[in-house]
Amino acid sequence: GQNIDQPTEMTATEGAIVQINCTYQTSGFNGLFWYQQHAGEAPTFLSYNVLDGLEEKGRFSSFLSRSKGYSYLLLKELQMKDSASYLCAVTDSNYQLIWGAGTKLIIKP
Amino acid sequence: ETGVTQTPRHLVMGMTNKKSLKCEQHLGHNAMYWYKQSAKKPLELMFVYSLEERVENNSVPSRFSPECPNSSHLFLHLHTLQPEDSALYLCASSIESGSSYNEQFFGPGTRLTVL
């Protein structure tokens, strides 16, 4: 079966750095997405990786290792507004998005 | 209006009621999606429409009936639902379906409670 694993919940301190991991086992791979979802709101696109390596976008970076079936989302200089759920999703060989259950990130002052 | 809109935002219905969820996208996209989001579970893809044709139906019970009259509008008709159908129903759109880079734009969702 297809599976995406992420931690259920993480806690970090304002101003710090946090890394959210995602591992996947899918039938094929055509790219990996990270989305952010604030409570009661729509998921919004953060990043896309299809080649190995690090993609940096401001305070957020996303890393991919296809050989390991592994990605992480790195958030720097954490702000209270970063408290949200972070969803990992993989496009499989049929171009269908397979979603993880999301990681709830709690930021403490 | 911009992006993807959904109405109503909240819905409470009994098991014998019939109701409809509406989604509208103002992005000029060709693909639209219905998802079910339950607490601590992955997003469940329910239906995919591409250019108003249904291209995917992931074994969804017949008490959920989608309708896509044009590429900007998507409906989800509900009838004789069960309490376990209570969830957040999200609509999304993308430029096209069936591609590797398939960034989806989501609406705010309808929070459905079935009594």
PDB file of C-alpha atoms in Angstrom:
ATOM      1  CA  GLY A   1       0.000   0.000   0.000  1.00  0.00           C
ATOM      2  CA  GLN A   2       0.956   3.652  -0.197  1.00  0.00           C
ATOM      3  CA  ASN A   3       1.940   5.419   2.983  1.00  0.00           C
ATOM      4  CA  ILE A   4       3.231   8.754   4.149  1.00  0.00           C
ATOM      5  CA  ASP A   5       4.481   9.188   7.715  1.00  0.00           C
ATOM      6  CA  GLN A   6       4.880  12.421   9.615  1.00  0.00           C
ATOM      7  CA  PRO A   7       4.992  13.142  13.354  1.00  0.00           C
ATOM      8  CA  THR A   8       1.560  13.925  14.736  1.00  0.00           C
ATOM      9  CA  GLU A   9       2.603  16.926  16.781  1.00  0.00           C
ATOM     10  CA  MET A  10       5.702  18.997  17.511  1.00  0.00           C
ATOM     11  CA  THR A  11       6.401  21.882  19.847  1.00  0.00           C
ATOM     12  CA  ALA A  12       9.005  24.603  19.341  1.00  0.00           C
ATOM     13  CA  THR A  13       9.934  27.976  20.768  1.00  0.00           C
ATOM     14  CA  GLU A  14       9.476  31.339  19.090  1.00  0.00           C
ATOM     15  CA  GLY A  15      12.673  32.388  17.328  1.00  0.00           C
ATOM     16  CA  ALA A  16      14.033  28.838  17.139  1.00  0.00           C
ATOM     17  CA  ILE A  17      14.383  26.359  14.243  1.00  0.00           C
ATOM     18  CA  VAL A  18      12.243  23.268  13.736  1.00  0.00           C
ATOM     19  CA  GLN A  19      12.497  20.398  11.262  1.00  0.00           C
ATOM     20  CA  ILE A  20       9.404  18.411  10.290  1.00  0.00           C
ATOM     21  CA  ASN A  21      10.168  15.038   8.726  1.00  0.00           C
ATOM     22  CA  CYS A  22       8.180  13.101   6.160  1.00  0.00           C
ATOM     23  CA  THR A  23       8.884   9.583   4.904  1.00  0.00           C
ATOM     24  CA  TYR A  24       6.981   7.983   2.080  1.00  0.00           C
ATOM     25  CA  GLN A  25       6.401   4.632   0.401  1.00  0.00           C
ATOM     26  CA  THR A  26       4.473   5.145  -2.807  1.00  0.00           C
ATOM     27  CA  SER A  27       4.008   3.470  -6.168  1.00  0.00           C
ATOM     28  CA  GLY A  28       6.303   5.746  -8.090  1.00  0.00           C
ATOM     29  CA  PHE A  29       7.304   9.307  -7.381  1.00  0.00           C
ATOM     30  CA  ASN A  30       6.598  12.443  -9.357  1.00  0.00           C
ATOM     31  CA  GLY A  31       7.207  15.119  -6.765  1.00  0.00           C
ATOM     32  CA  LEU A  32       6.600  16.058  -3.137  1.00  0.00           C
ATOM     33  CA  PHE A  33       4.588  18.965  -1.785  1.00  0.00           C
ATOM     34  CA  TRP A  34       4.414  20.711   1.563  1.00  0.00           C
ATOM     35  CA  TYR A  35       1.271  22.604   2.529  1.00  0.00           C
ATOM     36  CA  GLN A  36       0.479  24.735   5.569  1.00  0.00           C
ATOM     37  CA  GLN A  37      -2.972  24.655   7.142  1.00  0.00           C
ATOM     38  CA  HIS A  38      -4.018  26.991   9.938  1.00  0.00           C
ATOM     39  CA  ALA A  39      -6.866  25.786  12.108  1.00  0.00           C
ATOM     40  CA  GLY A  40     -10.195  26.230  10.347  1.00  0.00           C
ATOM     41  CA  GLU A  41      -8.575  27.421   7.137  1.00  0.00           C
ATOM     42  CA  ALA A  42      -7.637  26.085   3.718  1.00  0.00           C
ATOM     43  CA  PRO A  43      -4.315  24.333   3.127  1.00  0.00           C
ATOM     44  CA  THR A  44      -1.913  26.635   1.277  1.00  0.00           C
ATOM     45  CA  PHE A  45       1.065  25.649  -0.849  1.00  0.00           C
ATOM     46  CA  LEU A  46       4.526  26.022   0.672  1.00  0.00           C
ATOM     47  CA  SER A  47       6.984  24.110  -1.491  1.00  0.00           C
ATOM     48  CA  TYR A  48       7.555  21.496  -4.188  1.00  0.00           C
ATOM     49  CA  ASN A  49      10.551  19.170  -4.600  1.00  0.00           C
ATOM     50  CA  VAL A  50      11.090  16.768  -7.455  1.00  0.00           C
ATOM     51  CA  LEU A  51      14.900  16.560  -7.519  1.00  0.00           C
ATOM     52  CA  ASP A  52      17.176  15.701  -4.603  1.00  0.00           C
ATOM     53  CA  GLY A  53      18.422  18.590  -2.558  1.00  0.00           C
ATOM     54  CA  LEU A  54      17.343  21.667  -0.699  1.00  0.00           C
ATOM     55  CA  GLU A  55      14.869  24.281  -1.886  1.00  0.00           C
ATOM     56  CA  GLU A  56      14.968  27.514   0.080  1.00  0.00           C
ATOM     57  CA  LYS A  57      12.216  30.079   0.202  1.00  0.00           C
ATOM     58  CA  GLY A  58      12.679  32.751   2.835  1.00  0.00           C
ATOM     59  CA  ARG A  59      12.401  31.301   6.339  1.00  0.00           C
ATOM     60  CA  PHE A  60      11.188  27.959   4.963  1.00  0.00           C
ATOM     61  CA  SER A  61      13.307  25.291   3.262  1.00  0.00           C
ATOM     62  CA  SER A  62      12.375  21.839   2.001  1.00  0.00           C
ATOM     63  CA  PHE A  63      14.733  18.933   1.424  1.00  0.00           C
ATOM     64  CA  LEU A  64      14.268  15.761  -0.597  1.00  0.00           C
ATOM     65  CA  SER A  65      16.136  12.464  -0.818  1.00  0.00           C
ATOM     66  CA  ARG A  66      14.405  10.199  -3.341  1.00  0.00           C
ATOM     67  CA  SER A  67      16.684   7.236  -2.627  1.00  0.00           C
ATOM     68  CA  LYS A  68      15.671   7.347   1.046  1.00  0.00           C
ATOM     69  CA  GLY A  69      12.021   8.224   0.481  1.00  0.00           C
ATOM     70  CA  TYR A  70      12.520  11.148   2.816  1.00  0.00           C
ATOM     71  CA  SER A  71      11.819  14.849   2.993  1.00  0.00           C
ATOM     72  CA  TYR A  72      11.901  17.512   5.638  1.00  0.00           C
ATOM     73  CA  LEU A  73      10.525  21.006   6.025  1.00  0.00           C
ATOM     74  CA  LEU A  74      12.798  23.387   7.914  1.00  0.00           C
ATOM     75  CA  LEU A  75      11.325  26.489   9.514  1.00  0.00           C
ATOM     76  CA  LYS A  76      13.731  29.139  10.803  1.00  0.00           C
ATOM     77  CA  GLU A  77      13.190  32.137  13.079  1.00  0.00           C
ATOM     78  CA  LEU A  78       9.864  30.745  14.179  1.00  0.00           C
ATOM     79  CA  GLN A  79       6.998  33.148  14.679  1.00  0.00           C
ATOM     80  CA  MET A  80       3.756  32.604  16.554  1.00  0.00           C
ATOM     81  CA  LYS A  81       1.880  32.720  13.234  1.00  0.00           C
ATOM     82  CA  ASP A  82       3.753  29.566  12.176  1.00  0.00           C
ATOM     83  CA  SER A  83       1.540  27.587  14.550  1.00  0.00           C
ATOM     84  CA  ALA A  84      -0.353  25.398  12.085  1.00  0.00           C
ATOM     85  CA  SER A  85      -0.507  21.918  10.630  1.00  0.00           C
ATOM     86  CA  TYR A  86       2.024  21.023   7.944  1.00  0.00           C
ATOM     87  CA  LEU A  87       0.922  18.493   5.337  1.00  0.00           C
ATOM     88  CA  CYS A  88       3.286  16.383   3.246  1.00  0.00           C
ATOM     89  CA  ALA A  89       1.947  14.989  -0.052  1.00  0.00           C
ATOM     90  CA  VAL A  90       3.542  12.884  -2.804  1.00  0.00           C
ATOM     91  CA  THR A  91       2.507  12.612  -6.456  1.00  0.00           C
ATOM     92  CA  ASP A  92       2.591   8.915  -7.346  1.00  0.00           C
ATOM     93  CA  SER A  93       3.092   7.165 -10.684  1.00  0.00           C
ATOM     94  CA  ASN A  94      -0.578   7.782 -11.574  1.00  0.00           C
ATOM     95  CA  TYR A  95      -0.137  11.500 -10.825  1.00  0.00           C
ATOM     96  CA  GLN A  96      -2.409  11.169  -7.827  1.00  0.00           C
ATOM     97  CA  LEU A  97      -1.547  13.126  -4.668  1.00  0.00           C
ATOM     98  CA  ILE A  98      -1.050  10.889  -1.633  1.00  0.00           C
ATOM     99  CA  TRP A  99      -1.362  12.834   1.609  1.00  0.00           C
ATOM    100  CA  GLY A 100       0.136  12.448   5.058  1.00  0.00           C
ATOM    101  CA  ALA A 101      -1.995  13.061   8.133  1.00  0.00           C
ATOM    102  CA  GLY A 102      -0.165  16.304   8.882  1.00  0.00           C
ATOM    103  CA  THR A 103       2.048  17.543  11.693  1.00  0.00           C
ATOM    104  CA  LYS A 104       0.556  20.003  14.150  1.00  0.00           C
ATOM    105  CA  LEU A 105       3.228  22.529  15.096  1.00  0.00           C
ATOM    106  CA  ILE A 106       2.776  24.420  18.350  1.00  0.00           C
ATOM    107  CA  ILE A 107       4.914  27.514  18.889  1.00  0.00           C
ATOM    108  CA  LYS A 108       5.478  28.686  22.451  1.00  0.00           C
ATOM    109  CA  PRO A 109       6.703  32.166  23.422  1.00  0.00           C
TER     110      PRO A 109
ATOM    111  CA  GLU B   1     -14.034  37.072  -5.390  1.00  0.00           C
ATOM    112  CA  THR B   2     -10.691  35.446  -5.830  1.00  0.00           C
ATOM    113  CA  GLY B   3      -9.304  31.948  -5.415  1.00  0.00           C
ATOM    114  CA  VAL B   4     -11.575  29.116  -4.374  1.00  0.00           C
ATOM    115  CA  THR B   5     -14.773  29.750  -2.438  1.00  0.00           C
ATOM    116  CA  GLN B   6     -17.050  27.273  -0.697  1.00  0.00           C
ATOM    117  CA  THR B   7     -20.546  27.576   0.730  1.00  0.00           C
ATOM    118  CA  PRO B   8     -21.832  27.018   3.279  1.00  0.00           C
ATOM    119  CA  ARG B   9     -18.932  27.201   5.720  1.00  0.00           C
ATOM    120  CA  HIS B  10     -20.836  25.224   8.331  1.00  0.00           C
ATOM    121  CA  LEU B  11     -23.680  22.735   7.918  1.00  0.00           C
ATOM    122  CA  VAL B  12     -25.605  20.671  10.421  1.00  0.00           C
ATOM    123  CA  MET B  13     -27.983  18.095   8.999  1.00  0.00           C
ATOM    124  CA  GLY B  14     -29.994  15.108  10.069  1.00  0.00           C
ATOM    125  CA  MET B  15     -29.527  11.693   8.523  1.00  0.00           C
ATOM    126  CA  THR B  16     -32.685  12.039   6.429  1.00  0.00           C
ATOM    127  CA  ASN B  17     -31.910  15.495   5.021  1.00  0.00           C
ATOM    128  CA  LYS B  18     -30.703  16.381   1.549  1.00  0.00           C
ATOM    129  CA  LYS B  19     -28.236  19.214   1.179  1.00  0.00           C
ATOM    130  CA  SER B  20     -25.628  20.429  -1.297  1.00  0.00           C
ATOM    131  CA  LEU B  21     -22.159  21.883  -0.926  1.00  0.00           C
ATOM    132  CA  LYS B  22     -21.007  24.428  -3.468  1.00  0.00           C
ATOM    133  CA  CYS B  23     -17.523  25.267  -4.686  1.00  0.00           C
ATOM    134  CA  GLU B  24     -16.479  27.953  -7.129  1.00  0.00           C
ATOM    135  CA  GLN B  25     -13.006  28.701  -8.453  1.00  0.00           C
ATOM    136  CA  HIS B  26     -12.001  32.004 -10.040  1.00  0.00           C
ATOM    137  CA  LEU B  27      -8.548  30.882 -11.201  1.00  0.00           C
ATOM    138  CA  GLY B  28      -9.323  29.630 -14.682  1.00  0.00           C
ATOM    139  CA  HIS B  29      -8.320  26.085 -13.728  1.00  0.00           C
ATOM    140  CA  ASN B  30      -9.443  22.971 -15.571  1.00  0.00           C
ATOM    141  CA  ALA B  31      -9.432  20.470 -12.698  1.00  0.00           C
ATOM    142  CA  MET B  32     -11.486  20.439  -9.499  1.00  0.00           C
ATOM    143  CA  TYR B  33     -11.440  18.103  -6.516  1.00  0.00           C
ATOM    144  CA  TRP B  34     -13.487  17.125  -3.483  1.00  0.00           C
ATOM    145  CA  TYR B  35     -11.641  15.983  -0.369  1.00  0.00           C
ATOM    146  CA  LYS B  36     -12.794  14.773   3.029  1.00  0.00           C
ATOM    147  CA  GLN B  37     -10.652  15.795   6.001  1.00  0.00           C
ATOM    148  CA  SER B  38     -11.166  14.045   9.331  1.00  0.00           C
ATOM    149  CA  ALA B  39      -9.188  14.789  12.470  1.00  0.00           C
ATOM    150  CA  LYS B  40      -5.703  13.266  12.518  1.00  0.00           C
ATOM    151  CA  LYS B  41      -6.268  11.478   9.214  1.00  0.00           C
ATOM    152  CA  PRO B  42      -4.821  12.150   5.761  1.00  0.00           C
ATOM    153  CA  LEU B  43      -6.885  14.040   3.254  1.00  0.00           C
ATOM    154  CA  GLU B  44      -9.151  11.575   1.460  1.00  0.00           C
ATOM    155  CA  LEU B  45      -9.630  12.267  -2.224  1.00  0.00           C
ATOM    156  CA  MET B  46     -13.281  11.730  -3.134  1.00  0.00           C
ATOM    157  CA  PHE B  47     -13.744  12.965  -6.700  1.00  0.00           C
ATOM    158  CA  VAL B  48     -11.718  14.562  -9.473  1.00  0.00           C
ATOM    159  CA  TYR B  49     -13.129  16.460 -12.411  1.00  0.00           C
ATOM    160  CA  SER B  50     -11.130  17.528 -15.433  1.00  0.00           C
ATOM    161  CA  LEU B  51     -12.822  19.801 -17.942  1.00  0.00           C
ATOM    162  CA  GLU B  52     -16.183  18.933 -16.385  1.00  0.00           C
ATOM    163  CA  GLU B  53     -15.678  15.192 -16.778  1.00  0.00           C
ATOM    164  CA  ARG B  54     -15.275  12.951 -13.757  1.00  0.00           C
ATOM    165  CA  VAL B  55     -11.870  11.296 -13.997  1.00  0.00           C
ATOM    166  CA  GLU B  56     -11.684   9.726 -10.572  1.00  0.00           C
ATOM    167  CA  ASN B  57     -14.131   8.310  -8.056  1.00  0.00           C
ATOM    168  CA  ASN B  58     -12.379   6.740  -5.098  1.00  0.00           C
ATOM    169  CA  SER B  59     -14.975   4.228  -3.930  1.00  0.00           C
ATOM    170  CA  VAL B  60     -17.118   6.896  -2.358  1.00  0.00           C
ATOM    171  CA  PRO B  61     -20.556   5.827  -1.050  1.00  0.00           C
ATOM    172  CA  SER B  62     -23.443   6.729  -3.318  1.00  0.00           C
ATOM    173  CA  ARG B  63     -24.908   9.008  -0.648  1.00  0.00           C
ATOM    174  CA  PHE B  64     -22.325  11.497  -1.964  1.00  0.00           C
ATOM    175  CA  SER B  65     -23.116  12.669  -5.487  1.00  0.00           C
ATOM    176  CA  PRO B  66     -20.874  15.184  -7.297  1.00  0.00           C
ATOM    177  CA  GLU B  67     -21.884  17.526 -10.070  1.00  0.00           C
ATOM    178  CA  CYS B  68     -19.682  19.718 -12.249  1.00  0.00           C
ATOM    179  CA  PRO B  69     -21.818  21.894 -14.545  1.00  0.00           C
ATOM    180  CA  ASN B  70     -18.805  23.855 -15.833  1.00  0.00           C
ATOM    181  CA  SER B  71     -15.092  24.166 -15.109  1.00  0.00           C
ATOM    182  CA  SER B  72     -15.666  26.890 -12.485  1.00  0.00           C
ATOM    183  CA  HIS B  73     -18.321  25.207 -10.355  1.00  0.00           C
ATOM    184  CA  LEU B  74     -18.454  21.980  -8.410  1.00  0.00           C
ATOM    185  CA  PHE B  75     -21.233  20.656  -6.192  1.00  0.00           C
ATOM    186  CA  LEU B  76     -21.433  17.803  -3.730  1.00  0.00           C
ATOM    187  CA  HIS B  77     -24.997  16.595  -3.170  1.00  0.00           C
ATOM    188  CA  LEU B  78     -25.582  14.864   0.138  1.00  0.00           C
ATOM    189  CA  HIS B  79     -28.428  12.555   1.132  1.00  0.00           C
ATOM    190  CA  THR B  80     -29.090  10.061   3.919  1.00  0.00           C
ATOM    191  CA  LEU B  81     -25.691  10.673   5.458  1.00  0.00           C
ATOM    192  CA  GLN B  82     -24.315   8.868   8.499  1.00  0.00           C
ATOM    193  CA  PRO B  83     -22.766  10.426  11.631  1.00  0.00           C
ATOM    194  CA  GLU B  84     -19.337   9.128  10.528  1.00  0.00           C
ATOM    195  CA  ASP B  85     -19.609  11.423   7.506  1.00  0.00           C
ATOM    196  CA  SER B  86     -19.126  14.411   9.808  1.00  0.00           C
ATOM    197  CA  ALA B  87     -15.886  16.064   8.675  1.00  0.00           C
ATOM    198  CA  LEU B  88     -14.396  19.053   6.888  1.00  0.00           C
ATOM    199  CA  TYR B  89     -15.095  18.887   3.151  1.00  0.00           C
ATOM    200  CA  LEU B  90     -12.511  20.686   1.084  1.00  0.00           C
ATOM    201  CA  CYS B  91     -12.734  21.711  -2.532  1.00  0.00           C
ATOM    202  CA  ALA B  92      -9.590  22.336  -4.550  1.00  0.00           C
ATOM    203  CA  SER B  93      -8.646  23.260  -8.096  1.00  0.00           C
ATOM    204  CA  SER B  94      -5.527  23.019 -10.221  1.00  0.00           C
ATOM    205  CA  ILE B  95      -4.486  24.020 -13.708  1.00  0.00           C
ATOM    206  CA  GLU B  96      -4.897  20.424 -14.836  1.00  0.00           C
ATOM    207  CA  SER B  97      -5.002  16.949 -13.359  1.00  0.00           C
ATOM    208  CA  GLY B  98      -2.652  14.133 -14.241  1.00  0.00           C
ATOM    209  CA  SER B  99       0.637  15.996 -14.113  1.00  0.00           C
ATOM    210  CA  SER B 100       3.624  15.797 -11.781  1.00  0.00           C
ATOM    211  CA  TYR B 101       3.491  19.431 -10.742  1.00  0.00           C
ATOM    212  CA  ASN B 102      -0.089  19.613  -9.619  1.00  0.00           C
ATOM    213  CA  GLU B 103      -0.275  22.506  -7.164  1.00  0.00           C
ATOM    214  CA  GLN B 104      -3.780  22.532  -5.787  1.00  0.00           C
ATOM    215  CA  PHE B 105      -5.551  25.605  -4.491  1.00  0.00           C
ATOM    216  CA  PHE B 106      -7.999  24.926  -1.697  1.00  0.00           C
ATOM    217  CA  GLY B 107     -11.176  26.535  -0.527  1.00  0.00           C
ATOM    218  CA  PRO B 108     -11.801  27.146   3.197  1.00  0.00           C
ATOM    219  CA  GLY B 109     -13.966  24.055   3.487  1.00  0.00           C
ATOM    220  CA  THR B 110     -17.432  23.206   4.766  1.00  0.00           C
ATOM    221  CA  ARG B 111     -17.581  21.861   8.312  1.00  0.00           C
ATOM    222  CA  LEU B 112     -20.316  19.214   8.153  1.00  0.00           C
ATOM    223  CA  THR B 113     -21.986  17.727  11.203  1.00  0.00           C
ATOM    224  CA  VAL B 114     -24.443  14.862  10.754  1.00  0.00           C
ATOM    225  CA  LEU B 115     -26.745  14.271  13.704  1.00  0.00           C
TER     226      LEU B 115
END
